[in-house]
Amino acid sequence: MTAVTYLRVSTERQGRSGLGLEAQREIISTFAAREGIELVAEFVEVETGKGADALDRRPELAAALAQARRLKCPVLVAKLDRLSRDVHFISGLMTHRTPFIVAELGADADPFMLHLYAALAEKERQLISQRTKAALAAKKAQGVQLGNRTNIDVARASAIASNRAAADAFAANVLPIIAEIRAAGATSLRAIASALNARGIRTARGGKWEAATVQNVARRVQQCSA
């Protein structure tokens, strides 16, 4: 089997520095070697993944889809969010009838499952964002100063309090998802991390979940409850 690869970073700064691109290439190349896939072309984009109309702003993805149609092969990406963070955009891609493979989800993830993962990830991100904002508003109402101040010491203390409040809120919002994953049979920290990554959920810093980050979230919630 052959495949066309597509890599995306969200900002011009990331594009210049190569931040994230090498990691995507590594995921793709490892997956391709394991599955016996020959990579015949690579397309790289520096553009946001937001918006259901994002294809109009992403000529490299359009070119990758066109090339894949000509070669009658799929488009291969490292992670689902490299295609988009928007479920409607994922649905739109499916209307092009060009198959795409997400290395992180495996070769057996069919279009229906990809759509489902995208829908779940989008919904969970919305809920986390809403709950985080609500938690920050509650902290502010309690007198915690959020944002920068003229005095550098006050600003530093405020930033620390703001970051701590955001981290606490994020941990509290993710914990029910972790509990759901545990109830489904994933008991080890590594298995939980894999399940979170498969759902397209990012860590508080936008990275990939590891066993240690799952443990840190659980500890933070315990400390807040103590």
GROMACS .gro file of C-alpha atoms in nm:
model
  226
    1MET     CA    1   0.000   0.000   0.000
    2THR     CA    2   0.109   0.358  -0.069
    3ALA     CA    3   0.002   0.676   0.109
    4VAL     CA    4   0.032   1.053   0.089
    5THR     CA    5   0.129   1.216   0.419
    6TYR     CA    6  -0.005   1.542   0.560
    7LEU     CA    7   0.154   1.737   0.847
    8ARG     CA    8   0.022   2.054   1.005
    9VAL     CA    9   0.133   2.308   1.262
   10SER     CA   10  -0.094   2.586   1.380
   11THR     CA   11   0.129   2.894   1.373
   12GLU     CA   12   0.390   3.057   1.155
   13ARG     CA   13   0.630   3.049   1.449
   14GLN     CA   14   0.588   2.673   1.481
   15GLY     CA   15   0.636   2.638   1.107
   16ARG     CA   16   0.966   2.825   1.109
   17SER     CA   17   1.102   2.638   1.410
   18GLY     CA   18   0.982   2.297   1.295
   19LEU     CA   19   0.808   2.253   1.631
   20GLY     CA   20   0.582   1.954   1.610
   21LEU     CA   21   0.670   1.856   1.253
   22GLU     CA   22   0.947   1.613   1.341
   23ALA     CA   23   0.729   1.449   1.603
   24GLN     CA   24   0.455   1.401   1.342
   25ARG     CA   25   0.704   1.260   1.092
   26GLU     CA   26   0.833   1.017   1.353
   27ILE     CA   27   0.482   0.892   1.435
   28ILE     CA   28   0.399   0.854   1.065
   29SER     CA   29   0.724   0.683   0.966
   30THR     CA   30   0.706   0.437   1.256
   31PHE     CA   31   0.346   0.353   1.173
   32ALA     CA   32   0.418   0.318   0.800
   33ALA     CA   33   0.712   0.085   0.865
   34ARG     CA   34   0.501  -0.130   1.095
   35GLU     CA   35   0.208  -0.150   0.852
   36GLY     CA   36   0.417  -0.187   0.535
   37ILE     CA   37   0.300   0.143   0.384
   38GLU     CA   38   0.513   0.324   0.126
   39LEU     CA   39   0.509   0.703   0.168
   40VAL     CA   40   0.505   0.862  -0.177
   41ALA     CA   41   0.449   1.235  -0.107
   42GLU     CA   42   0.447   1.477   0.186
   43PHE     CA   43   0.243   1.796   0.228
   44VAL     CA   44   0.312   2.041   0.512
   45GLU     CA   45   0.077   2.319   0.621
   46VAL     CA   46   0.104   2.611   0.863
   47GLU     CA   47  -0.257   2.695   0.939
   48THR     CA   48  -0.515   2.671   1.215
   49GLY     CA   49  -0.730   2.361   1.241
   50LYS     CA   50  -1.033   2.555   1.362
   51GLY     CA   51  -1.349   2.603   1.160
   52ALA     CA   52  -1.567   2.387   0.941
   53ASP     CA   53  -1.458   2.588   0.633
   54ALA     CA   54  -1.088   2.545   0.704
   55LEU     CA   55  -1.022   2.360   0.374
   56ASP     CA   56  -1.049   2.694   0.192
   57ARG     CA   57  -0.757   2.818   0.399
   58ARG     CA   58  -0.550   2.500   0.369
   59PRO     CA   59  -0.422   2.458   0.013
   60GLU     CA   60  -0.170   2.192   0.115
   61LEU     CA   61  -0.444   1.967   0.249
   62ALA     CA   62  -0.642   2.023  -0.069
   63ALA     CA   63  -0.330   1.929  -0.268
   64ALA     CA   64  -0.276   1.619  -0.055
   65LEU     CA   65  -0.633   1.507  -0.117
   66ALA     CA   66  -0.597   1.568  -0.491
   67GLN     CA   67  -0.271   1.374  -0.506
   68ALA     CA   68  -0.422   1.087  -0.308
   69ARG     CA   69  -0.716   1.073  -0.549
   70ARG     CA   70  -0.479   1.062  -0.847
   71LEU     CA   71  -0.274   0.785  -0.690
   72LYS     CA   72  -0.582   0.609  -0.550
   73CYS     CA   73  -0.430   0.591  -0.204
   74PRO     CA   74  -0.516   0.727   0.141
   75VAL     CA   75  -0.391   1.040   0.316
   76LEU     CA   76  -0.192   0.950   0.627
   77VAL     CA   77  -0.172   1.182   0.931
   78ALA     CA   78  -0.011   1.139   1.271
   79LYS     CA   79  -0.312   1.249   1.478
   80LEU     CA   80  -0.676   1.327   1.410
   81ASP     CA   81  -0.637   1.690   1.520
   82ARG     CA   82  -0.379   1.743   1.242
   83LEU     CA   83  -0.674   1.715   1.004
   84SER     CA   84  -0.900   1.930   1.217
   85ARG     CA   85  -1.039   1.994   1.564
   86ASP     CA   86  -1.383   2.047   1.413
   87VAL     CA   87  -1.620   1.753   1.367
   88HIS     CA   88  -1.800   1.923   1.076
   89PHE     CA   89  -1.472   1.962   0.894
   90ILE     CA   90  -1.397   1.591   0.940
   91SER     CA   91  -1.742   1.513   0.802
   92GLY     CA   92  -1.671   1.738   0.504
   93LEU     CA   93  -1.349   1.552   0.429
   94MET     CA   94  -1.541   1.227   0.409
   95THR     CA   95  -1.755   1.369   0.128
   96HIS     CA   96  -1.439   1.388  -0.086
   97ARG     CA   97  -1.437   1.007  -0.076
   98THR     CA   98  -1.063   1.007  -0.023
   99PRO     CA   99  -0.976   0.772   0.265
  100PHE     CA  100  -0.744   0.892   0.537
  101ILE     CA  101  -0.558   0.698   0.804
  102VAL     CA  102  -0.477   0.832   1.149
  103ALA     CA  103  -0.159   0.665   1.272
  104GLU     CA  104  -0.242   0.718   1.638
  105LEU     CA  105  -0.578   0.541   1.601
  106GLY     CA  106  -0.453   0.253   1.386
  107ALA     CA  107  -0.521   0.129   1.037
  108ASP     CA  108  -0.852  -0.036   1.131
  109ALA     CA  109  -1.032   0.284   1.235
  110ASP     CA  110  -1.304   0.319   0.971
  111PRO     CA  111  -1.464   0.653   0.869
  112PHE     CA  112  -1.753   0.607   1.110
  113MET     CA  113  -1.515   0.556   1.403
  114LEU     CA  114  -1.305   0.857   1.297
  115HIS     CA  115  -1.620   1.070   1.289
  116LEU     CA  116  -1.717   0.940   1.631
  117TYR     CA  117  -1.374   1.015   1.780
  118ALA     CA  118  -1.387   1.366   1.635
  119ALA     CA  119  -1.735   1.428   1.776
  120LEU     CA  120  -1.637   1.303   2.121
  121ALA     CA  121  -1.315   1.503   2.126
  122GLU     CA  122  -1.491   1.823   2.020
  123LYS     CA  123  -1.764   1.781   2.281
  124GLU     CA  124  -1.517   1.703   2.558
  125ARG     CA  125  -1.300   2.002   2.467
  126GLN     CA  126  -1.606   2.228   2.481
  127LEU     CA  127  -1.707   2.093   2.822
  128ILE     CA  128  -1.355   2.128   2.961
  129SER     CA  129  -1.332   2.484   2.831
  130GLN     CA  130  -1.669   2.579   2.981
  131ARG     CA  131  -1.589   2.425   3.318
  132THR     CA  132  -1.243   2.582   3.328
  133LYS     CA  133  -1.392   2.928   3.263
  134ALA     CA  134  -1.653   2.870   3.532
  135ALA     CA  135  -1.387   2.760   3.781
  136LEU     CA  136  -1.173   3.067   3.704
  137ALA     CA  137  -1.476   3.291   3.750
  138ALA     CA  138  -1.542   3.126   4.087
  139LYS     CA  139  -1.180   3.180   4.192
  140LYS     CA  140  -1.204   3.545   4.094
  141ALA     CA  141  -1.524   3.582   4.293
  142GLN     CA  142  -1.338   3.441   4.596
  143GLY     CA  143  -1.082   3.720   4.567
  144VAL     CA  144  -0.806   3.546   4.369
  145GLN     CA  145  -0.647   3.810   4.146
  146LEU     CA  146  -0.628   3.682   3.787
  147GLY     CA  147  -0.424   3.847   3.513
  148ASN     CA  148  -0.123   4.084   3.518
  149ARG     CA  149  -0.079   4.381   3.749
  150THR     CA  150   0.154   4.682   3.736
  151ASN     CA  151   0.357   4.566   4.034
  152ILE     CA  152   0.578   4.278   3.921
  153ASP     CA  153   0.554   4.088   4.251
  154VAL     CA  154   0.177   4.116   4.251
  155ALA     CA  155   0.168   4.019   3.884
  156ARG     CA  156   0.385   3.714   3.948
  157ALA     CA  157   0.172   3.600   4.241
  158SER     CA  158  -0.141   3.659   4.035
  159ALA     CA  159  -0.003   3.455   3.746
  160ILE     CA  160   0.084   3.168   3.980
  161ALA     CA  161  -0.265   3.175   4.132
  162SER     CA  162  -0.423   3.191   3.787
  163ASN     CA  163  -0.217   2.899   3.656
  164ARG     CA  164  -0.292   2.695   3.967
  165ALA     CA  165  -0.664   2.767   3.938
  166ALA     CA  166  -0.665   2.670   3.570
  167ALA     CA  167  -0.470   2.350   3.642
  168ASP     CA  168  -0.706   2.258   3.927
  169ALA     CA  169  -1.010   2.319   3.709
  170PHE     CA  170  -0.865   2.119   3.420
  171ALA     CA  171  -0.784   1.826   3.650
  172ALA     CA  172  -1.133   1.828   3.801
  173ASN     CA  173  -1.292   1.830   3.456
  174VAL     CA  174  -1.078   1.551   3.316
  175LEU     CA  175  -1.118   1.323   3.618
  176PRO     CA  176  -1.476   1.210   3.526
  177ILE     CA  177  -1.347   1.110   3.182
  178ILE     CA  178  -1.066   0.911   3.346
  179ALA     CA  179  -1.322   0.744   3.573
  180GLU     CA  180  -1.530   0.651   3.268
  181ILE     CA  181  -1.224   0.502   3.100
  182ARG     CA  182  -1.142   0.303   3.413
  183ALA     CA  183  -1.498   0.172   3.428
  184ALA     CA  184  -1.457   0.052   3.068
  185GLY     CA  185  -1.169  -0.170   3.177
  186ALA     CA  186  -0.853   0.041   3.144
  187THR     CA  187  -0.698   0.017   3.490
  188SER     CA  188  -0.329   0.101   3.442
  189LEU     CA  189  -0.204   0.458   3.408
  190ARG     CA  190  -0.055   0.377   3.069
  191ALA     CA  191  -0.383   0.230   2.941
  192ILE     CA  192  -0.575   0.536   3.062
  193ALA     CA  193  -0.324   0.766   2.890
  194SER     CA  194  -0.364   0.573   2.565
  195ALA     CA  195  -0.743   0.598   2.588
  196LEU     CA  196  -0.729   0.975   2.645
  197ASN     CA  197  -0.498   1.015   2.346
  198ALA     CA  198  -0.725   0.798   2.132
  199ARG     CA  199  -1.019   1.026   2.215
  200GLY     CA  200  -0.820   1.326   2.095
  201ILE     CA  201  -0.807   1.484   2.440
  202ARG     CA  202  -0.496   1.694   2.502
  203THR     CA  203  -0.323   1.761   2.832
  204ALA     CA  204  -0.352   2.103   2.998
  205ARG     CA  205  -0.049   2.213   2.795
  206GLY     CA  206  -0.185   2.071   2.472
  207GLY     CA  207   0.045   1.769   2.470
  208LYS     CA  208   0.012   1.394   2.467
  209TRP     CA  209  -0.092   1.199   2.775
  210GLU     CA  210   0.159   0.976   2.948
  211ALA     CA  211   0.121   0.760   3.259
  212ALA     CA  212   0.288   1.031   3.468
  213THR     CA  213   0.049   1.305   3.353
  214VAL     CA  214  -0.254   1.088   3.438
  215GLN     CA  215  -0.106   1.032   3.784
  216ASN     CA  216  -0.037   1.404   3.828
  217VAL     CA  217  -0.399   1.490   3.747
  218ALA     CA  218  -0.527   1.236   4.001
  219ARG     CA  219  -0.290   1.372   4.268
  220ARG     CA  220  -0.394   1.731   4.200
  221VAL     CA  221  -0.761   1.644   4.244
  222GLN     CA  222  -0.683   1.461   4.568
  223GLN     CA  223  -0.490   1.760   4.701
  224CYS     CA  224  -0.777   1.996   4.615
  225SER     CA  225  -1.023   1.765   4.793
  226ALA     CA  226  -0.807   1.731   5.105
   0.00000   0.00000   0.00000
